[in-house]
Amino acid sequence: MRIVGLTGGIASGKSTVSNLFKSHGIPVVDADVVARDVLKKGTGGWKKVVAAFGEDILQADGEVDRPRFGQIVFSDPAKRQLLNRLLAPYISSGIFWEIAKLWLKGFKVIVLDVPLLFEAKMEKWTKPIAVVWVDPETQLRRLMARDGTSEEDAGNRINAQMSLDLKRNKADIVIDNTGSLEDLNEQFRKVLFEVTKPLTWNEFGLSRQGALSVFVSVVIGVLICRKISSGNGFEPS
């Protein structure tokens, strides 16, 4: 199985690229979706977070007030690190099971969409790594327009993540999203061609088909050896 790492920054257009993969039949494991699930009321992640941050972060229905909670953690690095430590085990487990389900279905190429791919040191799970990049001014302008937030709040959210320039230097594939949607689609066609190339032998060996091939080969080998041994009158001790 080939696991393509997809990352970027807030308001970089990563979600747009993720949707392009989905529209071309490539399944996407979205870490943000997993993170939302592990923070639902009553889950282990929810209990840990409420115990650490108090019930003031909850809505009347008991669910986490995400906009309010986001302002708290994005403005305080210590609280943000605490949140990441509390939820990391639940998110990693959730991502693993989503990948396992796709493996069992026989998919050969999937996309792992993780905003904090490098920060969480999950890049070692993926190859190649694609980074959706925009310049800082464009990122700030788009975030303020998208969320209707102040420049200060938008800046805090951007600064809470690794810079896109640094992520770009770590990438195998860079998708420049400073242009138009047509420009993005043109770049995506090239990326799609790259990530859907035939699997390497190592990647094939990690796919369900590869595992089945190995299993069948082992069974055939065992049967042949038993037949040869039987023909030679060999009796195991």
JSON list of C-alpha atoms in Angstrom, two decimals:
[
{"chain": "A", "resi": 1, "resn": "MET", "atom": "CA", "xyz": [0.00, 0.00, 0.00]},
{"chain": "A", "resi": 2, "resn": "ARG", "atom": "CA", "xyz": [1.19, 3.49, -0.83]},
{"chain": "A", "resi": 3, "resn": "ILE", "atom": "CA", "xyz": [0.27, 6.05, 1.84]},
{"chain": "A", "resi": 4, "resn": "VAL", "atom": "CA", "xyz": [0.56, 9.56, 0.43]},
{"chain": "A", "resi": 5, "resn": "GLY", "atom": "CA", "xyz": [1.10, 12.21, 3.11]},
{"chain": "A", "resi": 6, "resn": "LEU", "atom": "CA", "xyz": [-0.89, 15.39, 2.50]},
{"chain": "A", "resi": 7, "resn": "THR", "atom": "CA", "xyz": [-0.30, 18.44, 4.66]},
{"chain": "A", "resi": 8, "resn": "GLY", "atom": "CA", "xyz": [-0.22, 22.20, 4.52]},
{"chain": "A", "resi": 9, "resn": "GLY", "atom": "CA", "xyz": [-1.36, 24.98, 6.77]},
{"chain": "A", "resi": 10, "resn": "ILE", "atom": "CA", "xyz": [-4.60, 26.57, 7.84]},
{"chain": "A", "resi": 11, "resn": "ALA", "atom": "CA", "xyz": [-6.24, 28.33, 4.85]},
{"chain": "A", "resi": 12, "resn": "SER", "atom": "CA", "xyz": [-3.63, 26.95, 2.44]},
{"chain": "A", "resi": 13, "resn": "GLY", "atom": "CA", "xyz": [-6.18, 25.01, 0.40]},
{"chain": "A", "resi": 14, "resn": "LYS", "atom": "CA", "xyz": [-5.26, 21.55, 1.67]},
{"chain": "A", "resi": 15, "resn": "SER", "atom": "CA", "xyz": [-8.92, 20.56, 2.01]},
{"chain": "A", "resi": 16, "resn": "THR", "atom": "CA", "xyz": [-9.50, 21.48, -1.63]},
{"chain": "A", "resi": 17, "resn": "VAL", "atom": "CA", "xyz": [-6.67, 19.19, -2.70]},
{"chain": "A", "resi": 18, "resn": "SER", "atom": "CA", "xyz": [-7.99, 16.46, -0.39]},
{"chain": "A", "resi": 19, "resn": "ASN", "atom": "CA", "xyz": [-11.38, 16.70, -2.10]},
{"chain": "A", "resi": 20, "resn": "LEU", "atom": "CA", "xyz": [-9.71, 16.45, -5.50]},
{"chain": "A", "resi": 21, "resn": "PHE", "atom": "CA", "xyz": [-8.15, 13.14, -4.45]},
{"chain": "A", "resi": 22, "resn": "LYS", "atom": "CA", "xyz": [-11.56, 11.88, -3.31]},
{"chain": "A", "resi": 23, "resn": "SER", "atom": "CA", "xyz": [-13.20, 12.94, -6.57]},
{"chain": "A", "resi": 24, "resn": "HIS", "atom": "CA", "xyz": [-10.66, 10.76, -8.42]},
{"chain": "A", "resi": 25, "resn": "GLY", "atom": "CA", "xyz": [-11.50, 7.69, -6.38]},
{"chain": "A", "resi": 26, "resn": "ILE", "atom": "CA", "xyz": [-8.56, 7.80, -3.97]},
{"chain": "A", "resi": 27, "resn": "PRO", "atom": "CA", "xyz": [-9.67, 7.35, -0.34]},
{"chain": "A", "resi": 28, "resn": "VAL", "atom": "CA", "xyz": [-8.56, 9.95, 2.19]},
{"chain": "A", "resi": 29, "resn": "VAL", "atom": "CA", "xyz": [-8.00, 9.41, 5.90]},
{"chain": "A", "resi": 30, "resn": "ASP", "atom": "CA", "xyz": [-8.63, 12.86, 7.37]},
{"chain": "A", "resi": 31, "resn": "ALA", "atom": "CA", "xyz": [-6.94, 13.45, 10.74]},
{"chain": "A", "resi": 32, "resn": "ASP", "atom": "CA", "xyz": [-9.26, 16.40, 11.43]},
{"chain": "A", "resi": 33, "resn": "VAL", "atom": "CA", "xyz": [-12.30, 14.12, 11.15]},
{"chain": "A", "resi": 34, "resn": "VAL", "atom": "CA", "xyz": [-10.65, 11.59, 13.45]},
{"chain": "A", "resi": 35, "resn": "ALA", "atom": "CA", "xyz": [-9.79, 14.38, 15.92]},
{"chain": "A", "resi": 36, "resn": "ARG", "atom": "CA", "xyz": [-13.40, 15.56, 15.96]},
{"chain": "A", "resi": 37, "resn": "ASP", "atom": "CA", "xyz": [-14.58, 12.02, 16.63]},
{"chain": "A", "resi": 38, "resn": "VAL", "atom": "CA", "xyz": [-12.22, 11.48, 19.58]},
{"chain": "A", "resi": 39, "resn": "LEU", "atom": "CA", "xyz": [-13.48, 14.72, 21.17]},
{"chain": "A", "resi": 40, "resn": "LYS", "atom": "CA", "xyz": [-17.17, 13.83, 21.04]},
{"chain": "A", "resi": 41, "resn": "LYS", "atom": "CA", "xyz": [-19.09, 13.82, 24.27]},
{"chain": "A", "resi": 42, "resn": "GLY", "atom": "CA", "xyz": [-18.43, 10.77, 26.42]},
{"chain": "A", "resi": 43, "resn": "THR", "atom": "CA", "xyz": [-15.35, 9.52, 24.58]},
{"chain": "A", "resi": 44, "resn": "GLY", "atom": "CA", "xyz": [-12.02, 8.91, 26.28]},
{"chain": "A", "resi": 45, "resn": "GLY", "atom": "CA", "xyz": [-10.54, 11.98, 24.63]},
{"chain": "A", "resi": 46, "resn": "TRP", "atom": "CA", "xyz": [-13.47, 14.14, 25.76]},
{"chain": "A", "resi": 47, "resn": "LYS", "atom": "CA", "xyz": [-13.06, 12.98, 29.36]},
{"chain": "A", "resi": 48, "resn": "LYS", "atom": "CA", "xyz": [-9.33, 13.73, 29.35]},
{"chain": "A", "resi": 49, "resn": "VAL", "atom": "CA", "xyz": [-9.82, 17.22, 27.90]},
{"chain": "A", "resi": 50, "resn": "VAL", "atom": "CA", "xyz": [-12.68, 18.17, 30.22]},
{"chain": "A", "resi": 51, "resn": "ALA", "atom": "CA", "xyz": [-10.67, 16.97, 33.23]},
{"chain": "A", "resi": 52, "resn": "ALA", "atom": "CA", "xyz": [-7.72, 19.11, 32.14]},
{"chain": "A", "resi": 53, "resn": "PHE", "atom": "CA", "xyz": [-9.49, 22.28, 30.94]},
{"chain": "A", "resi": 54, "resn": "GLY", "atom": "CA", "xyz": [-12.69, 22.29, 32.97]},
{"chain": "A", "resi": 55, "resn": "GLU", "atom": "CA", "xyz": [-16.37, 22.31, 32.06]},
{"chain": "A", "resi": 56, "resn": "ASP", "atom": "CA", "xyz": [-16.22, 25.96, 30.94]},
{"chain": "A", "resi": 57, "resn": "ILE", "atom": "CA", "xyz": [-15.20, 24.73, 27.48]},
{"chain": "A", "resi": 58, "resn": "LEU", "atom": "CA", "xyz": [-18.50, 22.85, 27.07]},
{"chain": "A", "resi": 59, "resn": "GLN", "atom": "CA", "xyz": [-21.73, 23.87, 25.40]},
{"chain": "A", "resi": 60, "resn": "ALA", "atom": "CA", "xyz": [-25.10, 23.41, 27.08]},
{"chain": "A", "resi": 61, "resn": "ASP", "atom": "CA", "xyz": [-25.44, 19.97, 25.44]},
{"chain": "A", "resi": 62, "resn": "GLY", "atom": "CA", "xyz": [-22.12, 18.80, 26.86]},
{"chain": "A", "resi": 63, "resn": "GLU", "atom": "CA", "xyz": [-20.20, 18.89, 23.58]},
{"chain": "A", "resi": 64, "resn": "VAL", "atom": "CA", "xyz": [-16.99, 20.90, 23.39]},
{"chain": "A", "resi": 65, "resn": "ASP", "atom": "CA", "xyz": [-17.51, 24.49, 22.24]},
{"chain": "A", "resi": 66, "resn": "ARG", "atom": "CA", "xyz": [-14.93, 24.21, 19.47]},
{"chain": "A", "resi": 67, "resn": "PRO", "atom": "CA", "xyz": [-14.65, 27.89, 18.43]},
{"chain": "A", "resi": 68, "resn": "ARG", "atom": "CA", "xyz": [-14.22, 29.00, 22.03]},
{"chain": "A", "resi": 69, "resn": "PHE", "atom": "CA", "xyz": [-11.86, 26.16, 22.88]},
{"chain": "A", "resi": 70, "resn": "GLY", "atom": "CA", "xyz": [-9.86, 26.92, 19.75]},
{"chain": "A", "resi": 71, "resn": "GLN", "atom": "CA", "xyz": [-9.30, 30.51, 20.86]},
{"chain": "A", "resi": 72, "resn": "ILE", "atom": "CA", "xyz": [-8.03, 29.25, 24.23]},
{"chain": "A", "resi": 73, "resn": "VAL", "atom": "CA", "xyz": [-5.49, 26.75, 22.91]},
{"chain": "A", "resi": 74, "resn": "PHE", "atom": "CA", "xyz": [-4.30, 28.73, 19.89]},
{"chain": "A", "resi": 75, "resn": "SER", "atom": "CA", "xyz": [-3.44, 31.73, 22.04]},
{"chain": "A", "resi": 76, "resn": "ASP", "atom": "CA", "xyz": [-1.48, 29.72, 24.63]},
{"chain": "A", "resi": 77, "resn": "PRO", "atom": "CA", "xyz": [1.34, 27.40, 23.45]},
{"chain": "A", "resi": 78, "resn": "ALA", "atom": "CA", "xyz": [1.43, 25.53, 26.78]},
{"chain": "A", "resi": 79, "resn": "LYS", "atom": "CA", "xyz": [-2.27, 24.70, 26.62]},
{"chain": "A", "resi": 80, "resn": "ARG", "atom": "CA", "xyz": [-1.98, 23.72, 22.98]},
{"chain": "A", "resi": 81, "resn": "GLN", "atom": "CA", "xyz": [0.86, 21.32, 23.79]},
{"chain": "A", "resi": 82, "resn": "LEU", "atom": "CA", "xyz": [-1.18, 19.86, 26.63]},
{"chain": "A", "resi": 83, "resn": "LEU", "atom": "CA", "xyz": [-4.12, 19.28, 24.30]},
{"chain": "A", "resi": 84, "resn": "ASN", "atom": "CA", "xyz": [-1.89, 17.59, 21.75]},
{"chain": "A", "resi": 85, "resn": "ARG", "atom": "CA", "xyz": [-0.43, 15.27, 24.42]},
{"chain": "A", "resi": 86, "resn": "LEU", "atom": "CA", "xyz": [-3.89, 14.34, 25.69]},
{"chain": "A", "resi": 87, "resn": "LEU", "atom": "CA", "xyz": [-5.39, 13.55, 22.29]},
{"chain": "A", "resi": 88, "resn": "ALA", "atom": "CA", "xyz": [-2.37, 12.17, 20.40]},
{"chain": "A", "resi": 89, "resn": "PRO", "atom": "CA", "xyz": [-2.88, 8.51, 21.48]},
{"chain": "A", "resi": 90, "resn": "TYR", "atom": "CA", "xyz": [-6.58, 8.58, 20.54]},
{"chain": "A", "resi": 91, "resn": "ILE", "atom": "CA", "xyz": [-5.95, 10.27, 17.19]},
{"chain": "A", "resi": 92, "resn": "SER", "atom": "CA", "xyz": [-3.09, 7.91, 16.28]},
{"chain": "A", "resi": 93, "resn": "SER", "atom": "CA", "xyz": [-5.24, 4.89, 17.13]},
{"chain": "A", "resi": 94, "resn": "GLY", "atom": "CA", "xyz": [-8.15, 6.25, 15.11]},
{"chain": "A", "resi": 95, "resn": "ILE", "atom": "CA", "xyz": [-5.96, 6.90, 12.08]},
{"chain": "A", "resi": 96, "resn": "PHE", "atom": "CA", "xyz": [-4.44, 3.40, 12.33]},
{"chain": "A", "resi": 97, "resn": "TRP", "atom": "CA", "xyz": [-7.85, 1.74, 12.25]},
{"chain": "A", "resi": 98, "resn": "GLU", "atom": "CA", "xyz": [-9.03, 3.86, 9.32]},
{"chain": "A", "resi": 99, "resn": "ILE", "atom": "CA", "xyz": [-5.93, 2.83, 7.36]},
{"chain": "A", "resi": 100, "resn": "ALA", "atom": "CA", "xyz": [-6.43, -0.83, 8.38]},
{"chain": "A", "resi": 101, "resn": "LYS", "atom": "CA", "xyz": [-10.02, -0.79, 7.09]},
{"chain": "A", "resi": 102, "resn": "LEU", "atom": "CA", "xyz": [-8.88, 0.58, 3.72]},
{"chain": "A", "resi": 103, "resn": "TRP", "atom": "CA", "xyz": [-6.09, -2.03, 3.59]},
{"chain": "A", "resi": 104, "resn": "LEU", "atom": "CA", "xyz": [-8.64, -4.80, 4.16]},
{"chain": "A", "resi": 105, "resn": "LYS", "atom": "CA", "xyz": [-10.74, -3.41, 1.32]},
{"chain": "A", "resi": 106, "resn": "GLY", "atom": "CA", "xyz": [-7.75, -3.79, -0.99]},
{"chain": "A", "resi": 107, "resn": "PHE", "atom": "CA", "xyz": [-6.93, -0.16, -1.78]},
{"chain": "A", "resi": 108, "resn": "LYS", "atom": "CA", "xyz": [-3.39, 0.21, -3.10]},
{"chain": "A", "resi": 109, "resn": "VAL", "atom": "CA", "xyz": [-3.09, 4.01, -2.78]},
{"chain": "A", "resi": 110, "resn": "ILE", "atom": "CA", "xyz": [-4.58, 6.14, -0.02]},
{"chain": "A", "resi": 111, "resn": "VAL", "atom": "CA", "xyz": [-4.02, 9.69, 1.20]},
{"chain": "A", "resi": 112, "resn": "LEU", "atom": "CA", "xyz": [-3.30, 10.53, 4.83]},
{"chain": "A", "resi": 113, "resn": "ASP", "atom": "CA", "xyz": [-4.47, 14.13, 5.32]},
{"chain": "A", "resi": 114, "resn": "VAL", "atom": "CA", "xyz": [-2.79, 15.51, 8.46]},
{"chain": "A", "resi": 115, "resn": "PRO", "atom": "CA", "xyz": [-2.38, 19.26, 9.11]},
{"chain": "A", "resi": 116, "resn": "LEU", "atom": "CA", "xyz": [0.33, 18.54, 11.72]},
{"chain": "A", "resi": 117, "resn": "LEU", "atom": "CA", "xyz": [2.04, 15.75, 9.78]},
{"chain": "A", "resi": 118, "resn": "PHE", "atom": "CA", "xyz": [5.57, 16.93, 10.63]},
{"chain": "A", "resi": 119, "resn": "GLU", "atom": "CA", "xyz": [4.78, 18.31, 14.07]},
{"chain": "A", "resi": 120, "resn": "ALA", "atom": "CA", "xyz": [3.27, 14.95, 15.09]},
{"chain": "A", "resi": 121, "resn": "LYS", "atom": "CA", "xyz": [6.20, 13.12, 13.46]},
{"chain": "A", "resi": 122, "resn": "MET", "atom": "CA", "xyz": [3.82, 11.07, 11.31]},
{"chain": "A", "resi": 123, "resn": "GLU", "atom": "CA", "xyz": [5.75, 11.71, 8.10]},
{"chain": "A", "resi": 124, "resn": "LYS", "atom": "CA", "xyz": [7.58, 8.41, 8.58]},
{"chain": "A", "resi": 125, "resn": "TRP", "atom": "CA", "xyz": [4.30, 6.63, 7.81]},
{"chain": "A", "resi": 126, "resn": "THR", "atom": "CA", "xyz": [3.99, 8.25, 4.39]},
{"chain": "A", "resi": 127, "resn": "LYS", "atom": "CA", "xyz": [5.76, 8.43, 1.04]},
{"chain": "A", "resi": 128, "resn": "PRO", "atom": "CA", "xyz": [5.58, 10.65, -0.94]},
{"chain": "A", "resi": 129, "resn": "ILE", "atom": "CA", "xyz": [4.71, 13.74, 1.08]},
{"chain": "A", "resi": 130, "resn": "ALA", "atom": "CA", "xyz": [2.75, 16.50, -0.66]},
{"chain": "A", "resi": 131, "resn": "VAL", "atom": "CA", "xyz": [2.63, 20.00, 0.85]},
{"chain": "A", "resi": 132, "resn": "VAL", "atom": "CA", "xyz": [0.04, 22.57, -0.21]},
{"chain": "A", "resi": 133, "resn": "TRP", "atom": "CA", "xyz": [1.87, 25.90, -0.03]},
{"chain": "A", "resi": 134, "resn": "VAL", "atom": "CA", "xyz": [0.87, 29.58, -0.16]},
{"chain": "A", "resi": 135, "resn": "ASP", "atom": "CA", "xyz": [2.83, 32.69, 0.81]},
{"chain": "A", "resi": 136, "resn": "PRO", "atom": "CA", "xyz": [2.23, 34.12, 4.33]},
{"chain": "A", "resi": 137, "resn": "GLU", "atom": "CA", "xyz": [0.33, 37.18, 3.12]},
{"chain": "A", "resi": 138, "resn": "THR", "atom": "CA", "xyz": [-2.09, 35.08, 1.07]},
{"chain": "A", "resi": 139, "resn": "GLN", "atom": "CA", "xyz": [-2.57, 32.65, 3.94]},
{"chain": "A", "resi": 140, "resn": "LEU", "atom": "CA", "xyz": [-3.42, 35.43, 6.40]},
{"chain": "A", "resi": 141, "resn": "ARG", "atom": "CA", "xyz": [-5.78, 37.17, 3.99]},
{"chain": "A", "resi": 142, "resn": "ARG", "atom": "CA", "xyz": [-7.63, 33.95, 3.13]},
{"chain": "A", "resi": 143, "resn": "LEU", "atom": "CA", "xyz": [-7.99, 32.91, 6.77]},
{"chain": "A", "resi": 144, "resn": "MET", "atom": "CA", "xyz": [-9.42, 36.29, 7.81]},
{"chain": "A", "resi": 145, "resn": "ALA", "atom": "CA", "xyz": [-11.86, 36.22, 4.89]},
{"chain": "A", "resi": 146, "resn": "ARG", "atom": "CA", "xyz": [-12.88, 32.60, 5.49]},
{"chain": "A", "resi": 147, "resn": "ASP", "atom": "CA", "xyz": [-13.49, 32.75, 9.24]},
{"chain": "A", "resi": 148, "resn": "GLY", "atom": "CA", "xyz": [-14.25, 36.45, 9.67]},
{"chain": "A", "resi": 149, "resn": "THR", "atom": "CA", "xyz": [-11.61, 36.69, 12.38]},
{"chain": "A", "resi": 150, "resn": "SER", "atom": "CA", "xyz": [-9.33, 39.53, 13.38]},
{"chain": "A", "resi": 151, "resn": "GLU", "atom": "CA", "xyz": [-5.78, 39.77, 12.09]},
{"chain": "A", "resi": 152, "resn": "GLU", "atom": "CA", "xyz": [-4.48, 38.95, 15.59]},
{"chain": "A", "resi": 153, "resn": "ASP", "atom": "CA", "xyz": [-6.57, 35.81, 15.97]},
{"chain": "A", "resi": 154, "resn": "ALA", "atom": "CA", "xyz": [-5.73, 34.66, 12.45]},
{"chain": "A", "resi": 155, "resn": "GLY", "atom": "CA", "xyz": [-2.05, 35.29, 13.09]},
{"chain": "A", "resi": 156, "resn": "ASN", "atom": "CA", "xyz": [-2.18, 33.25, 16.31]},
{"chain": "A", "resi": 157, "resn": "ARG", "atom": "CA", "xyz": [-3.67, 30.30, 14.46]},
{"chain": "A", "resi": 158, "resn": "ILE", "atom": "CA", "xyz": [-1.09, 30.47, 11.70]},
{"chain": "A", "resi": 159, "resn": "ASN", "atom": "CA", "xyz": [1.82, 30.86, 14.11]},
{"chain": "A", "resi": 160, "resn": "ALA", "atom": "CA", "xyz": [0.62, 27.83, 16.10]},
{"chain": "A", "resi": 161, "resn": "GLN", "atom": "CA", "xyz": [1.68, 25.66, 13.17]},
{"chain": "A", "resi": 162, "resn": "MET", "atom": "CA", "xyz": [5.02, 24.99, 11.52]},
{"chain": "A", "resi": 163, "resn": "SER", "atom": "CA", "xyz": [5.62, 27.55, 8.77]},
{"chain": "A", "resi": 164, "resn": "LEU", "atom": "CA", "xyz": [4.65, 26.54, 5.26]},
{"chain": "A", "resi": 165, "resn": "ASP", "atom": "CA", "xyz": [8.12, 27.45, 4.02]},
{"chain": "A", "resi": 166, "resn": "LEU", "atom": "CA", "xyz": [9.66, 24.91, 6.39]},
{"chain": "A", "resi": 167, "resn": "LYS", "atom": "CA", "xyz": [7.10, 22.28, 5.40]},
{"chain": "A", "resi": 168, "resn": "ARG", "atom": "CA", "xyz": [7.84, 22.96, 1.75]},
{"chain": "A", "resi": 169, "resn": "ASN", "atom": "CA", "xyz": [11.51, 22.17, 2.35]},
{"chain": "A", "resi": 170, "resn": "LYS", "atom": "CA", "xyz": [10.54, 18.77, 3.80]},
{"chain": "A", "resi": 171, "resn": "ALA", "atom": "CA", "xyz": [8.16, 17.83, 0.98]},
{"chain": "A", "resi": 172, "resn": "ASP", "atom": "CA", "xyz": [8.58, 15.42, -1.93]},
{"chain": "A", "resi": 173, "resn": "ILE", "atom": "CA", "xyz": [5.84, 17.26, -3.84]},
{"chain": "A", "resi": 174, "resn": "VAL", "atom": "CA", "xyz": [4.97, 20.97, -3.50]},
{"chain": "A", "resi": 175, "resn": "ILE", "atom": "CA", "xyz": [1.56, 22.21, -4.65]},
{"chain": "A", "resi": 176, "resn": "ASP", "atom": "CA", "xyz": [1.64, 26.00, -5.03]},
{"chain": "A", "resi": 177, "resn": "ASN", "atom": "CA", "xyz": [-1.88, 27.25, -4.32]},
{"chain": "A", "resi": 178, "resn": "THR", "atom": "CA", "xyz": [-1.30, 30.99, -4.62]},
{"chain": "A", "resi": 179, "resn": "GLY", "atom": "CA", "xyz": [-2.94, 31.08, -8.03]},
{"chain": "A", "resi": 180, "resn": "SER", "atom": "CA", "xyz": [-6.41, 30.32, -9.38]},
{"chain": "A", "resi": 181, "resn": "LEU", "atom": "CA", "xyz": [-8.44, 27.15, -9.03]},
{"chain": "A", "resi": 182, "resn": "GLU", "atom": "CA", "xyz": [-7.59, 26.34, -12.64]},
{"chain": "A", "resi": 183, "resn": "ASP", "atom": "CA", "xyz": [-3.89, 26.56, -11.78]},
{"chain": "A", "resi": 184, "resn": "LEU", "atom": "CA", "xyz": [-4.45, 24.23, -8.85]},
{"chain": "A", "resi": 185, "resn": "ASN", "atom": "CA", "xyz": [-6.30, 21.69, -10.99]},
{"chain": "A", "resi": 186, "resn": "GLU", "atom": "CA", "xyz": [-3.46, 21.72, -13.53]},
{"chain": "A", "resi": 187, "resn": "GLN", "atom": "CA", "xyz": [-0.91, 21.00, -10.81]},
{"chain": "A", "resi": 188, "resn": "PHE", "atom": "CA", "xyz": [-3.13, 18.32, -9.32]},
{"chain": "A", "resi": 189, "resn": "ARG", "atom": "CA", "xyz": [-3.24, 16.37, -12.57]},
{"chain": "A", "resi": 190, "resn": "LYS", "atom": "CA", "xyz": [0.55, 16.06, -12.41]},
{"chain": "A", "resi": 191, "resn": "VAL", "atom": "CA", "xyz": [0.45, 15.05, -8.75]},
{"chain": "A", "resi": 192, "resn": "LEU", "atom": "CA", "xyz": [-2.22, 12.43, -9.45]},
{"chain": "A", "resi": 193, "resn": "PHE", "atom": "CA", "xyz": [-0.09, 10.92, -12.21]},
{"chain": "A", "resi": 194, "resn": "GLU", "atom": "CA", "xyz": [2.88, 10.74, -9.83]},
{"chain": "A", "resi": 195, "resn": "VAL", "atom": "CA", "xyz": [1.12, 9.12, -6.87]},
{"chain": "A", "resi": 196, "resn": "THR", "atom": "CA", "xyz": [-0.78, 6.54, -8.95]},
{"chain": "A", "resi": 197, "resn": "LYS", "atom": "CA", "xyz": [2.30, 5.10, -10.62]},
{"chain": "A", "resi": 198, "resn": "PRO", "atom": "CA", "xyz": [2.69, 1.32, -10.20]},
{"chain": "A", "resi": 199, "resn": "LEU", "atom": "CA", "xyz": [3.61, 0.30, -6.66]},
{"chain": "A", "resi": 200, "resn": "THR", "atom": "CA", "xyz": [7.19, -0.54, -5.83]},
{"chain": "A", "resi": 201, "resn": "TRP", "atom": "CA", "xyz": [7.86, -4.11, -4.67]},
{"chain": "A", "resi": 202, "resn": "ASN", "atom": "CA", "xyz": [8.02, -2.92, -1.06]},
{"chain": "A", "resi": 203, "resn": "GLU", "atom": "CA", "xyz": [4.69, -1.11, -1.39]},
{"chain": "A", "resi": 204, "resn": "PHE", "atom": "CA", "xyz": [3.10, -4.10, -3.10]},
{"chain": "A", "resi": 205, "resn": "GLY", "atom": "CA", "xyz": [4.33, -6.36, -0.30]},
{"chain": "A", "resi": 206, "resn": "LEU", "atom": "CA", "xyz": [2.50, -4.12, 2.20]},
{"chain": "A", "resi": 207, "resn": "SER", "atom": "CA", "xyz": [-0.75, -4.22, 0.23]},
{"chain": "A", "resi": 208, "resn": "ARG", "atom": "CA", "xyz": [-3.46, -6.80, 0.87]},
{"chain": "A", "resi": 209, "resn": "GLN", "atom": "CA", "xyz": [-2.80, -8.34, -2.54]},
{"chain": "A", "resi": 210, "resn": "GLY", "atom": "CA", "xyz": [0.90, -8.58, -1.72]},
{"chain": "A", "resi": 211, "resn": "ALA", "atom": "CA", "xyz": [0.20, -10.22, 1.63]},
{"chain": "A", "resi": 212, "resn": "LEU", "atom": "CA", "xyz": [-2.12, -12.73, -0.03]},
{"chain": "A", "resi": 213, "resn": "SER", "atom": "CA", "xyz": [0.50, -13.46, -2.69]},
{"chain": "A", "resi": 214, "resn": "VAL", "atom": "CA", "xyz": [3.10, -14.15, -0.01]},
{"chain": "A", "resi": 215, "resn": "PHE", "atom": "CA", "xyz": [0.65, -16.38, 1.89]},
{"chain": "A", "resi": 216, "resn": "VAL", "atom": "CA", "xyz": [-0.24, -18.36, -1.23]},
{"chain": "A", "resi": 217, "resn": "SER", "atom": "CA", "xyz": [3.43, -18.74, -2.13]},
{"chain": "A", "resi": 218, "resn": "VAL", "atom": "CA", "xyz": [4.23, -20.02, 1.36]},
{"chain": "A", "resi": 219, "resn": "VAL", "atom": "CA", "xyz": [1.34, -22.52, 1.26]},
{"chain": "A", "resi": 220, "resn": "ILE", "atom": "CA", "xyz": [2.40, -23.80, -2.17]},
{"chain": "A", "resi": 221, "resn": "GLY", "atom": "CA", "xyz": [6.00, -24.07, -0.99]},
{"chain": "A", "resi": 222, "resn": "VAL", "atom": "CA", "xyz": [4.95, -26.06, 2.07]},
{"chain": "A", "resi": 223, "resn": "LEU", "atom": "CA", "xyz": [2.81, -28.42, -0.02]},
{"chain": "A", "resi": 224, "resn": "ILE", "atom": "CA", "xyz": [5.62, -29.00, -2.50]},
{"chain": "A", "resi": 225, "resn": "CYS", "atom": "CA", "xyz": [8.10, -29.71, 0.30]},
{"chain": "A", "resi": 226, "resn": "ARG", "atom": "CA", "xyz": [5.69, -32.16, 1.94]},
{"chain": "A", "resi": 227, "resn": "LYS", "atom": "CA", "xyz": [5.16, -33.94, -1.38]},
{"chain": "A", "resi": 228, "resn": "ILE", "atom": "CA", "xyz": [8.91, -34.24, -1.98]},
{"chain": "A", "resi": 229, "resn": "SER", "atom": "CA", "xyz": [9.48, -35.46, 1.57]},
{"chain": "A", "resi": 230, "resn": "SER", "atom": "CA", "xyz": [6.69, -38.03, 1.20]},
{"chain": "A", "resi": 231, "resn": "GLY", "atom": "CA", "xyz": [8.10, -39.27, -2.08]},
{"chain": "A", "resi": 232, "resn": "ASN", "atom": "CA", "xyz": [11.53, -39.76, -0.52]},
{"chain": "A", "resi": 233, "resn": "GLY", "atom": "CA", "xyz": [10.10, -41.66, 2.41]},
{"chain": "A", "resi": 234, "resn": "PHE", "atom": "CA", "xyz": [11.23, -38.93, 4.81]},
{"chain": "A", "resi": 235, "resn": "GLU", "atom": "CA", "xyz": [9.60, -38.94, 8.21]},
{"chain": "A", "resi": 236, "resn": "PRO", "atom": "CA", "xyz": [10.09, -35.92, 10.44]},
{"chain": "A", "resi": 237, "resn": "SER", "atom": "CA", "xyz": [11.45, -36.72, 13.89]}
]
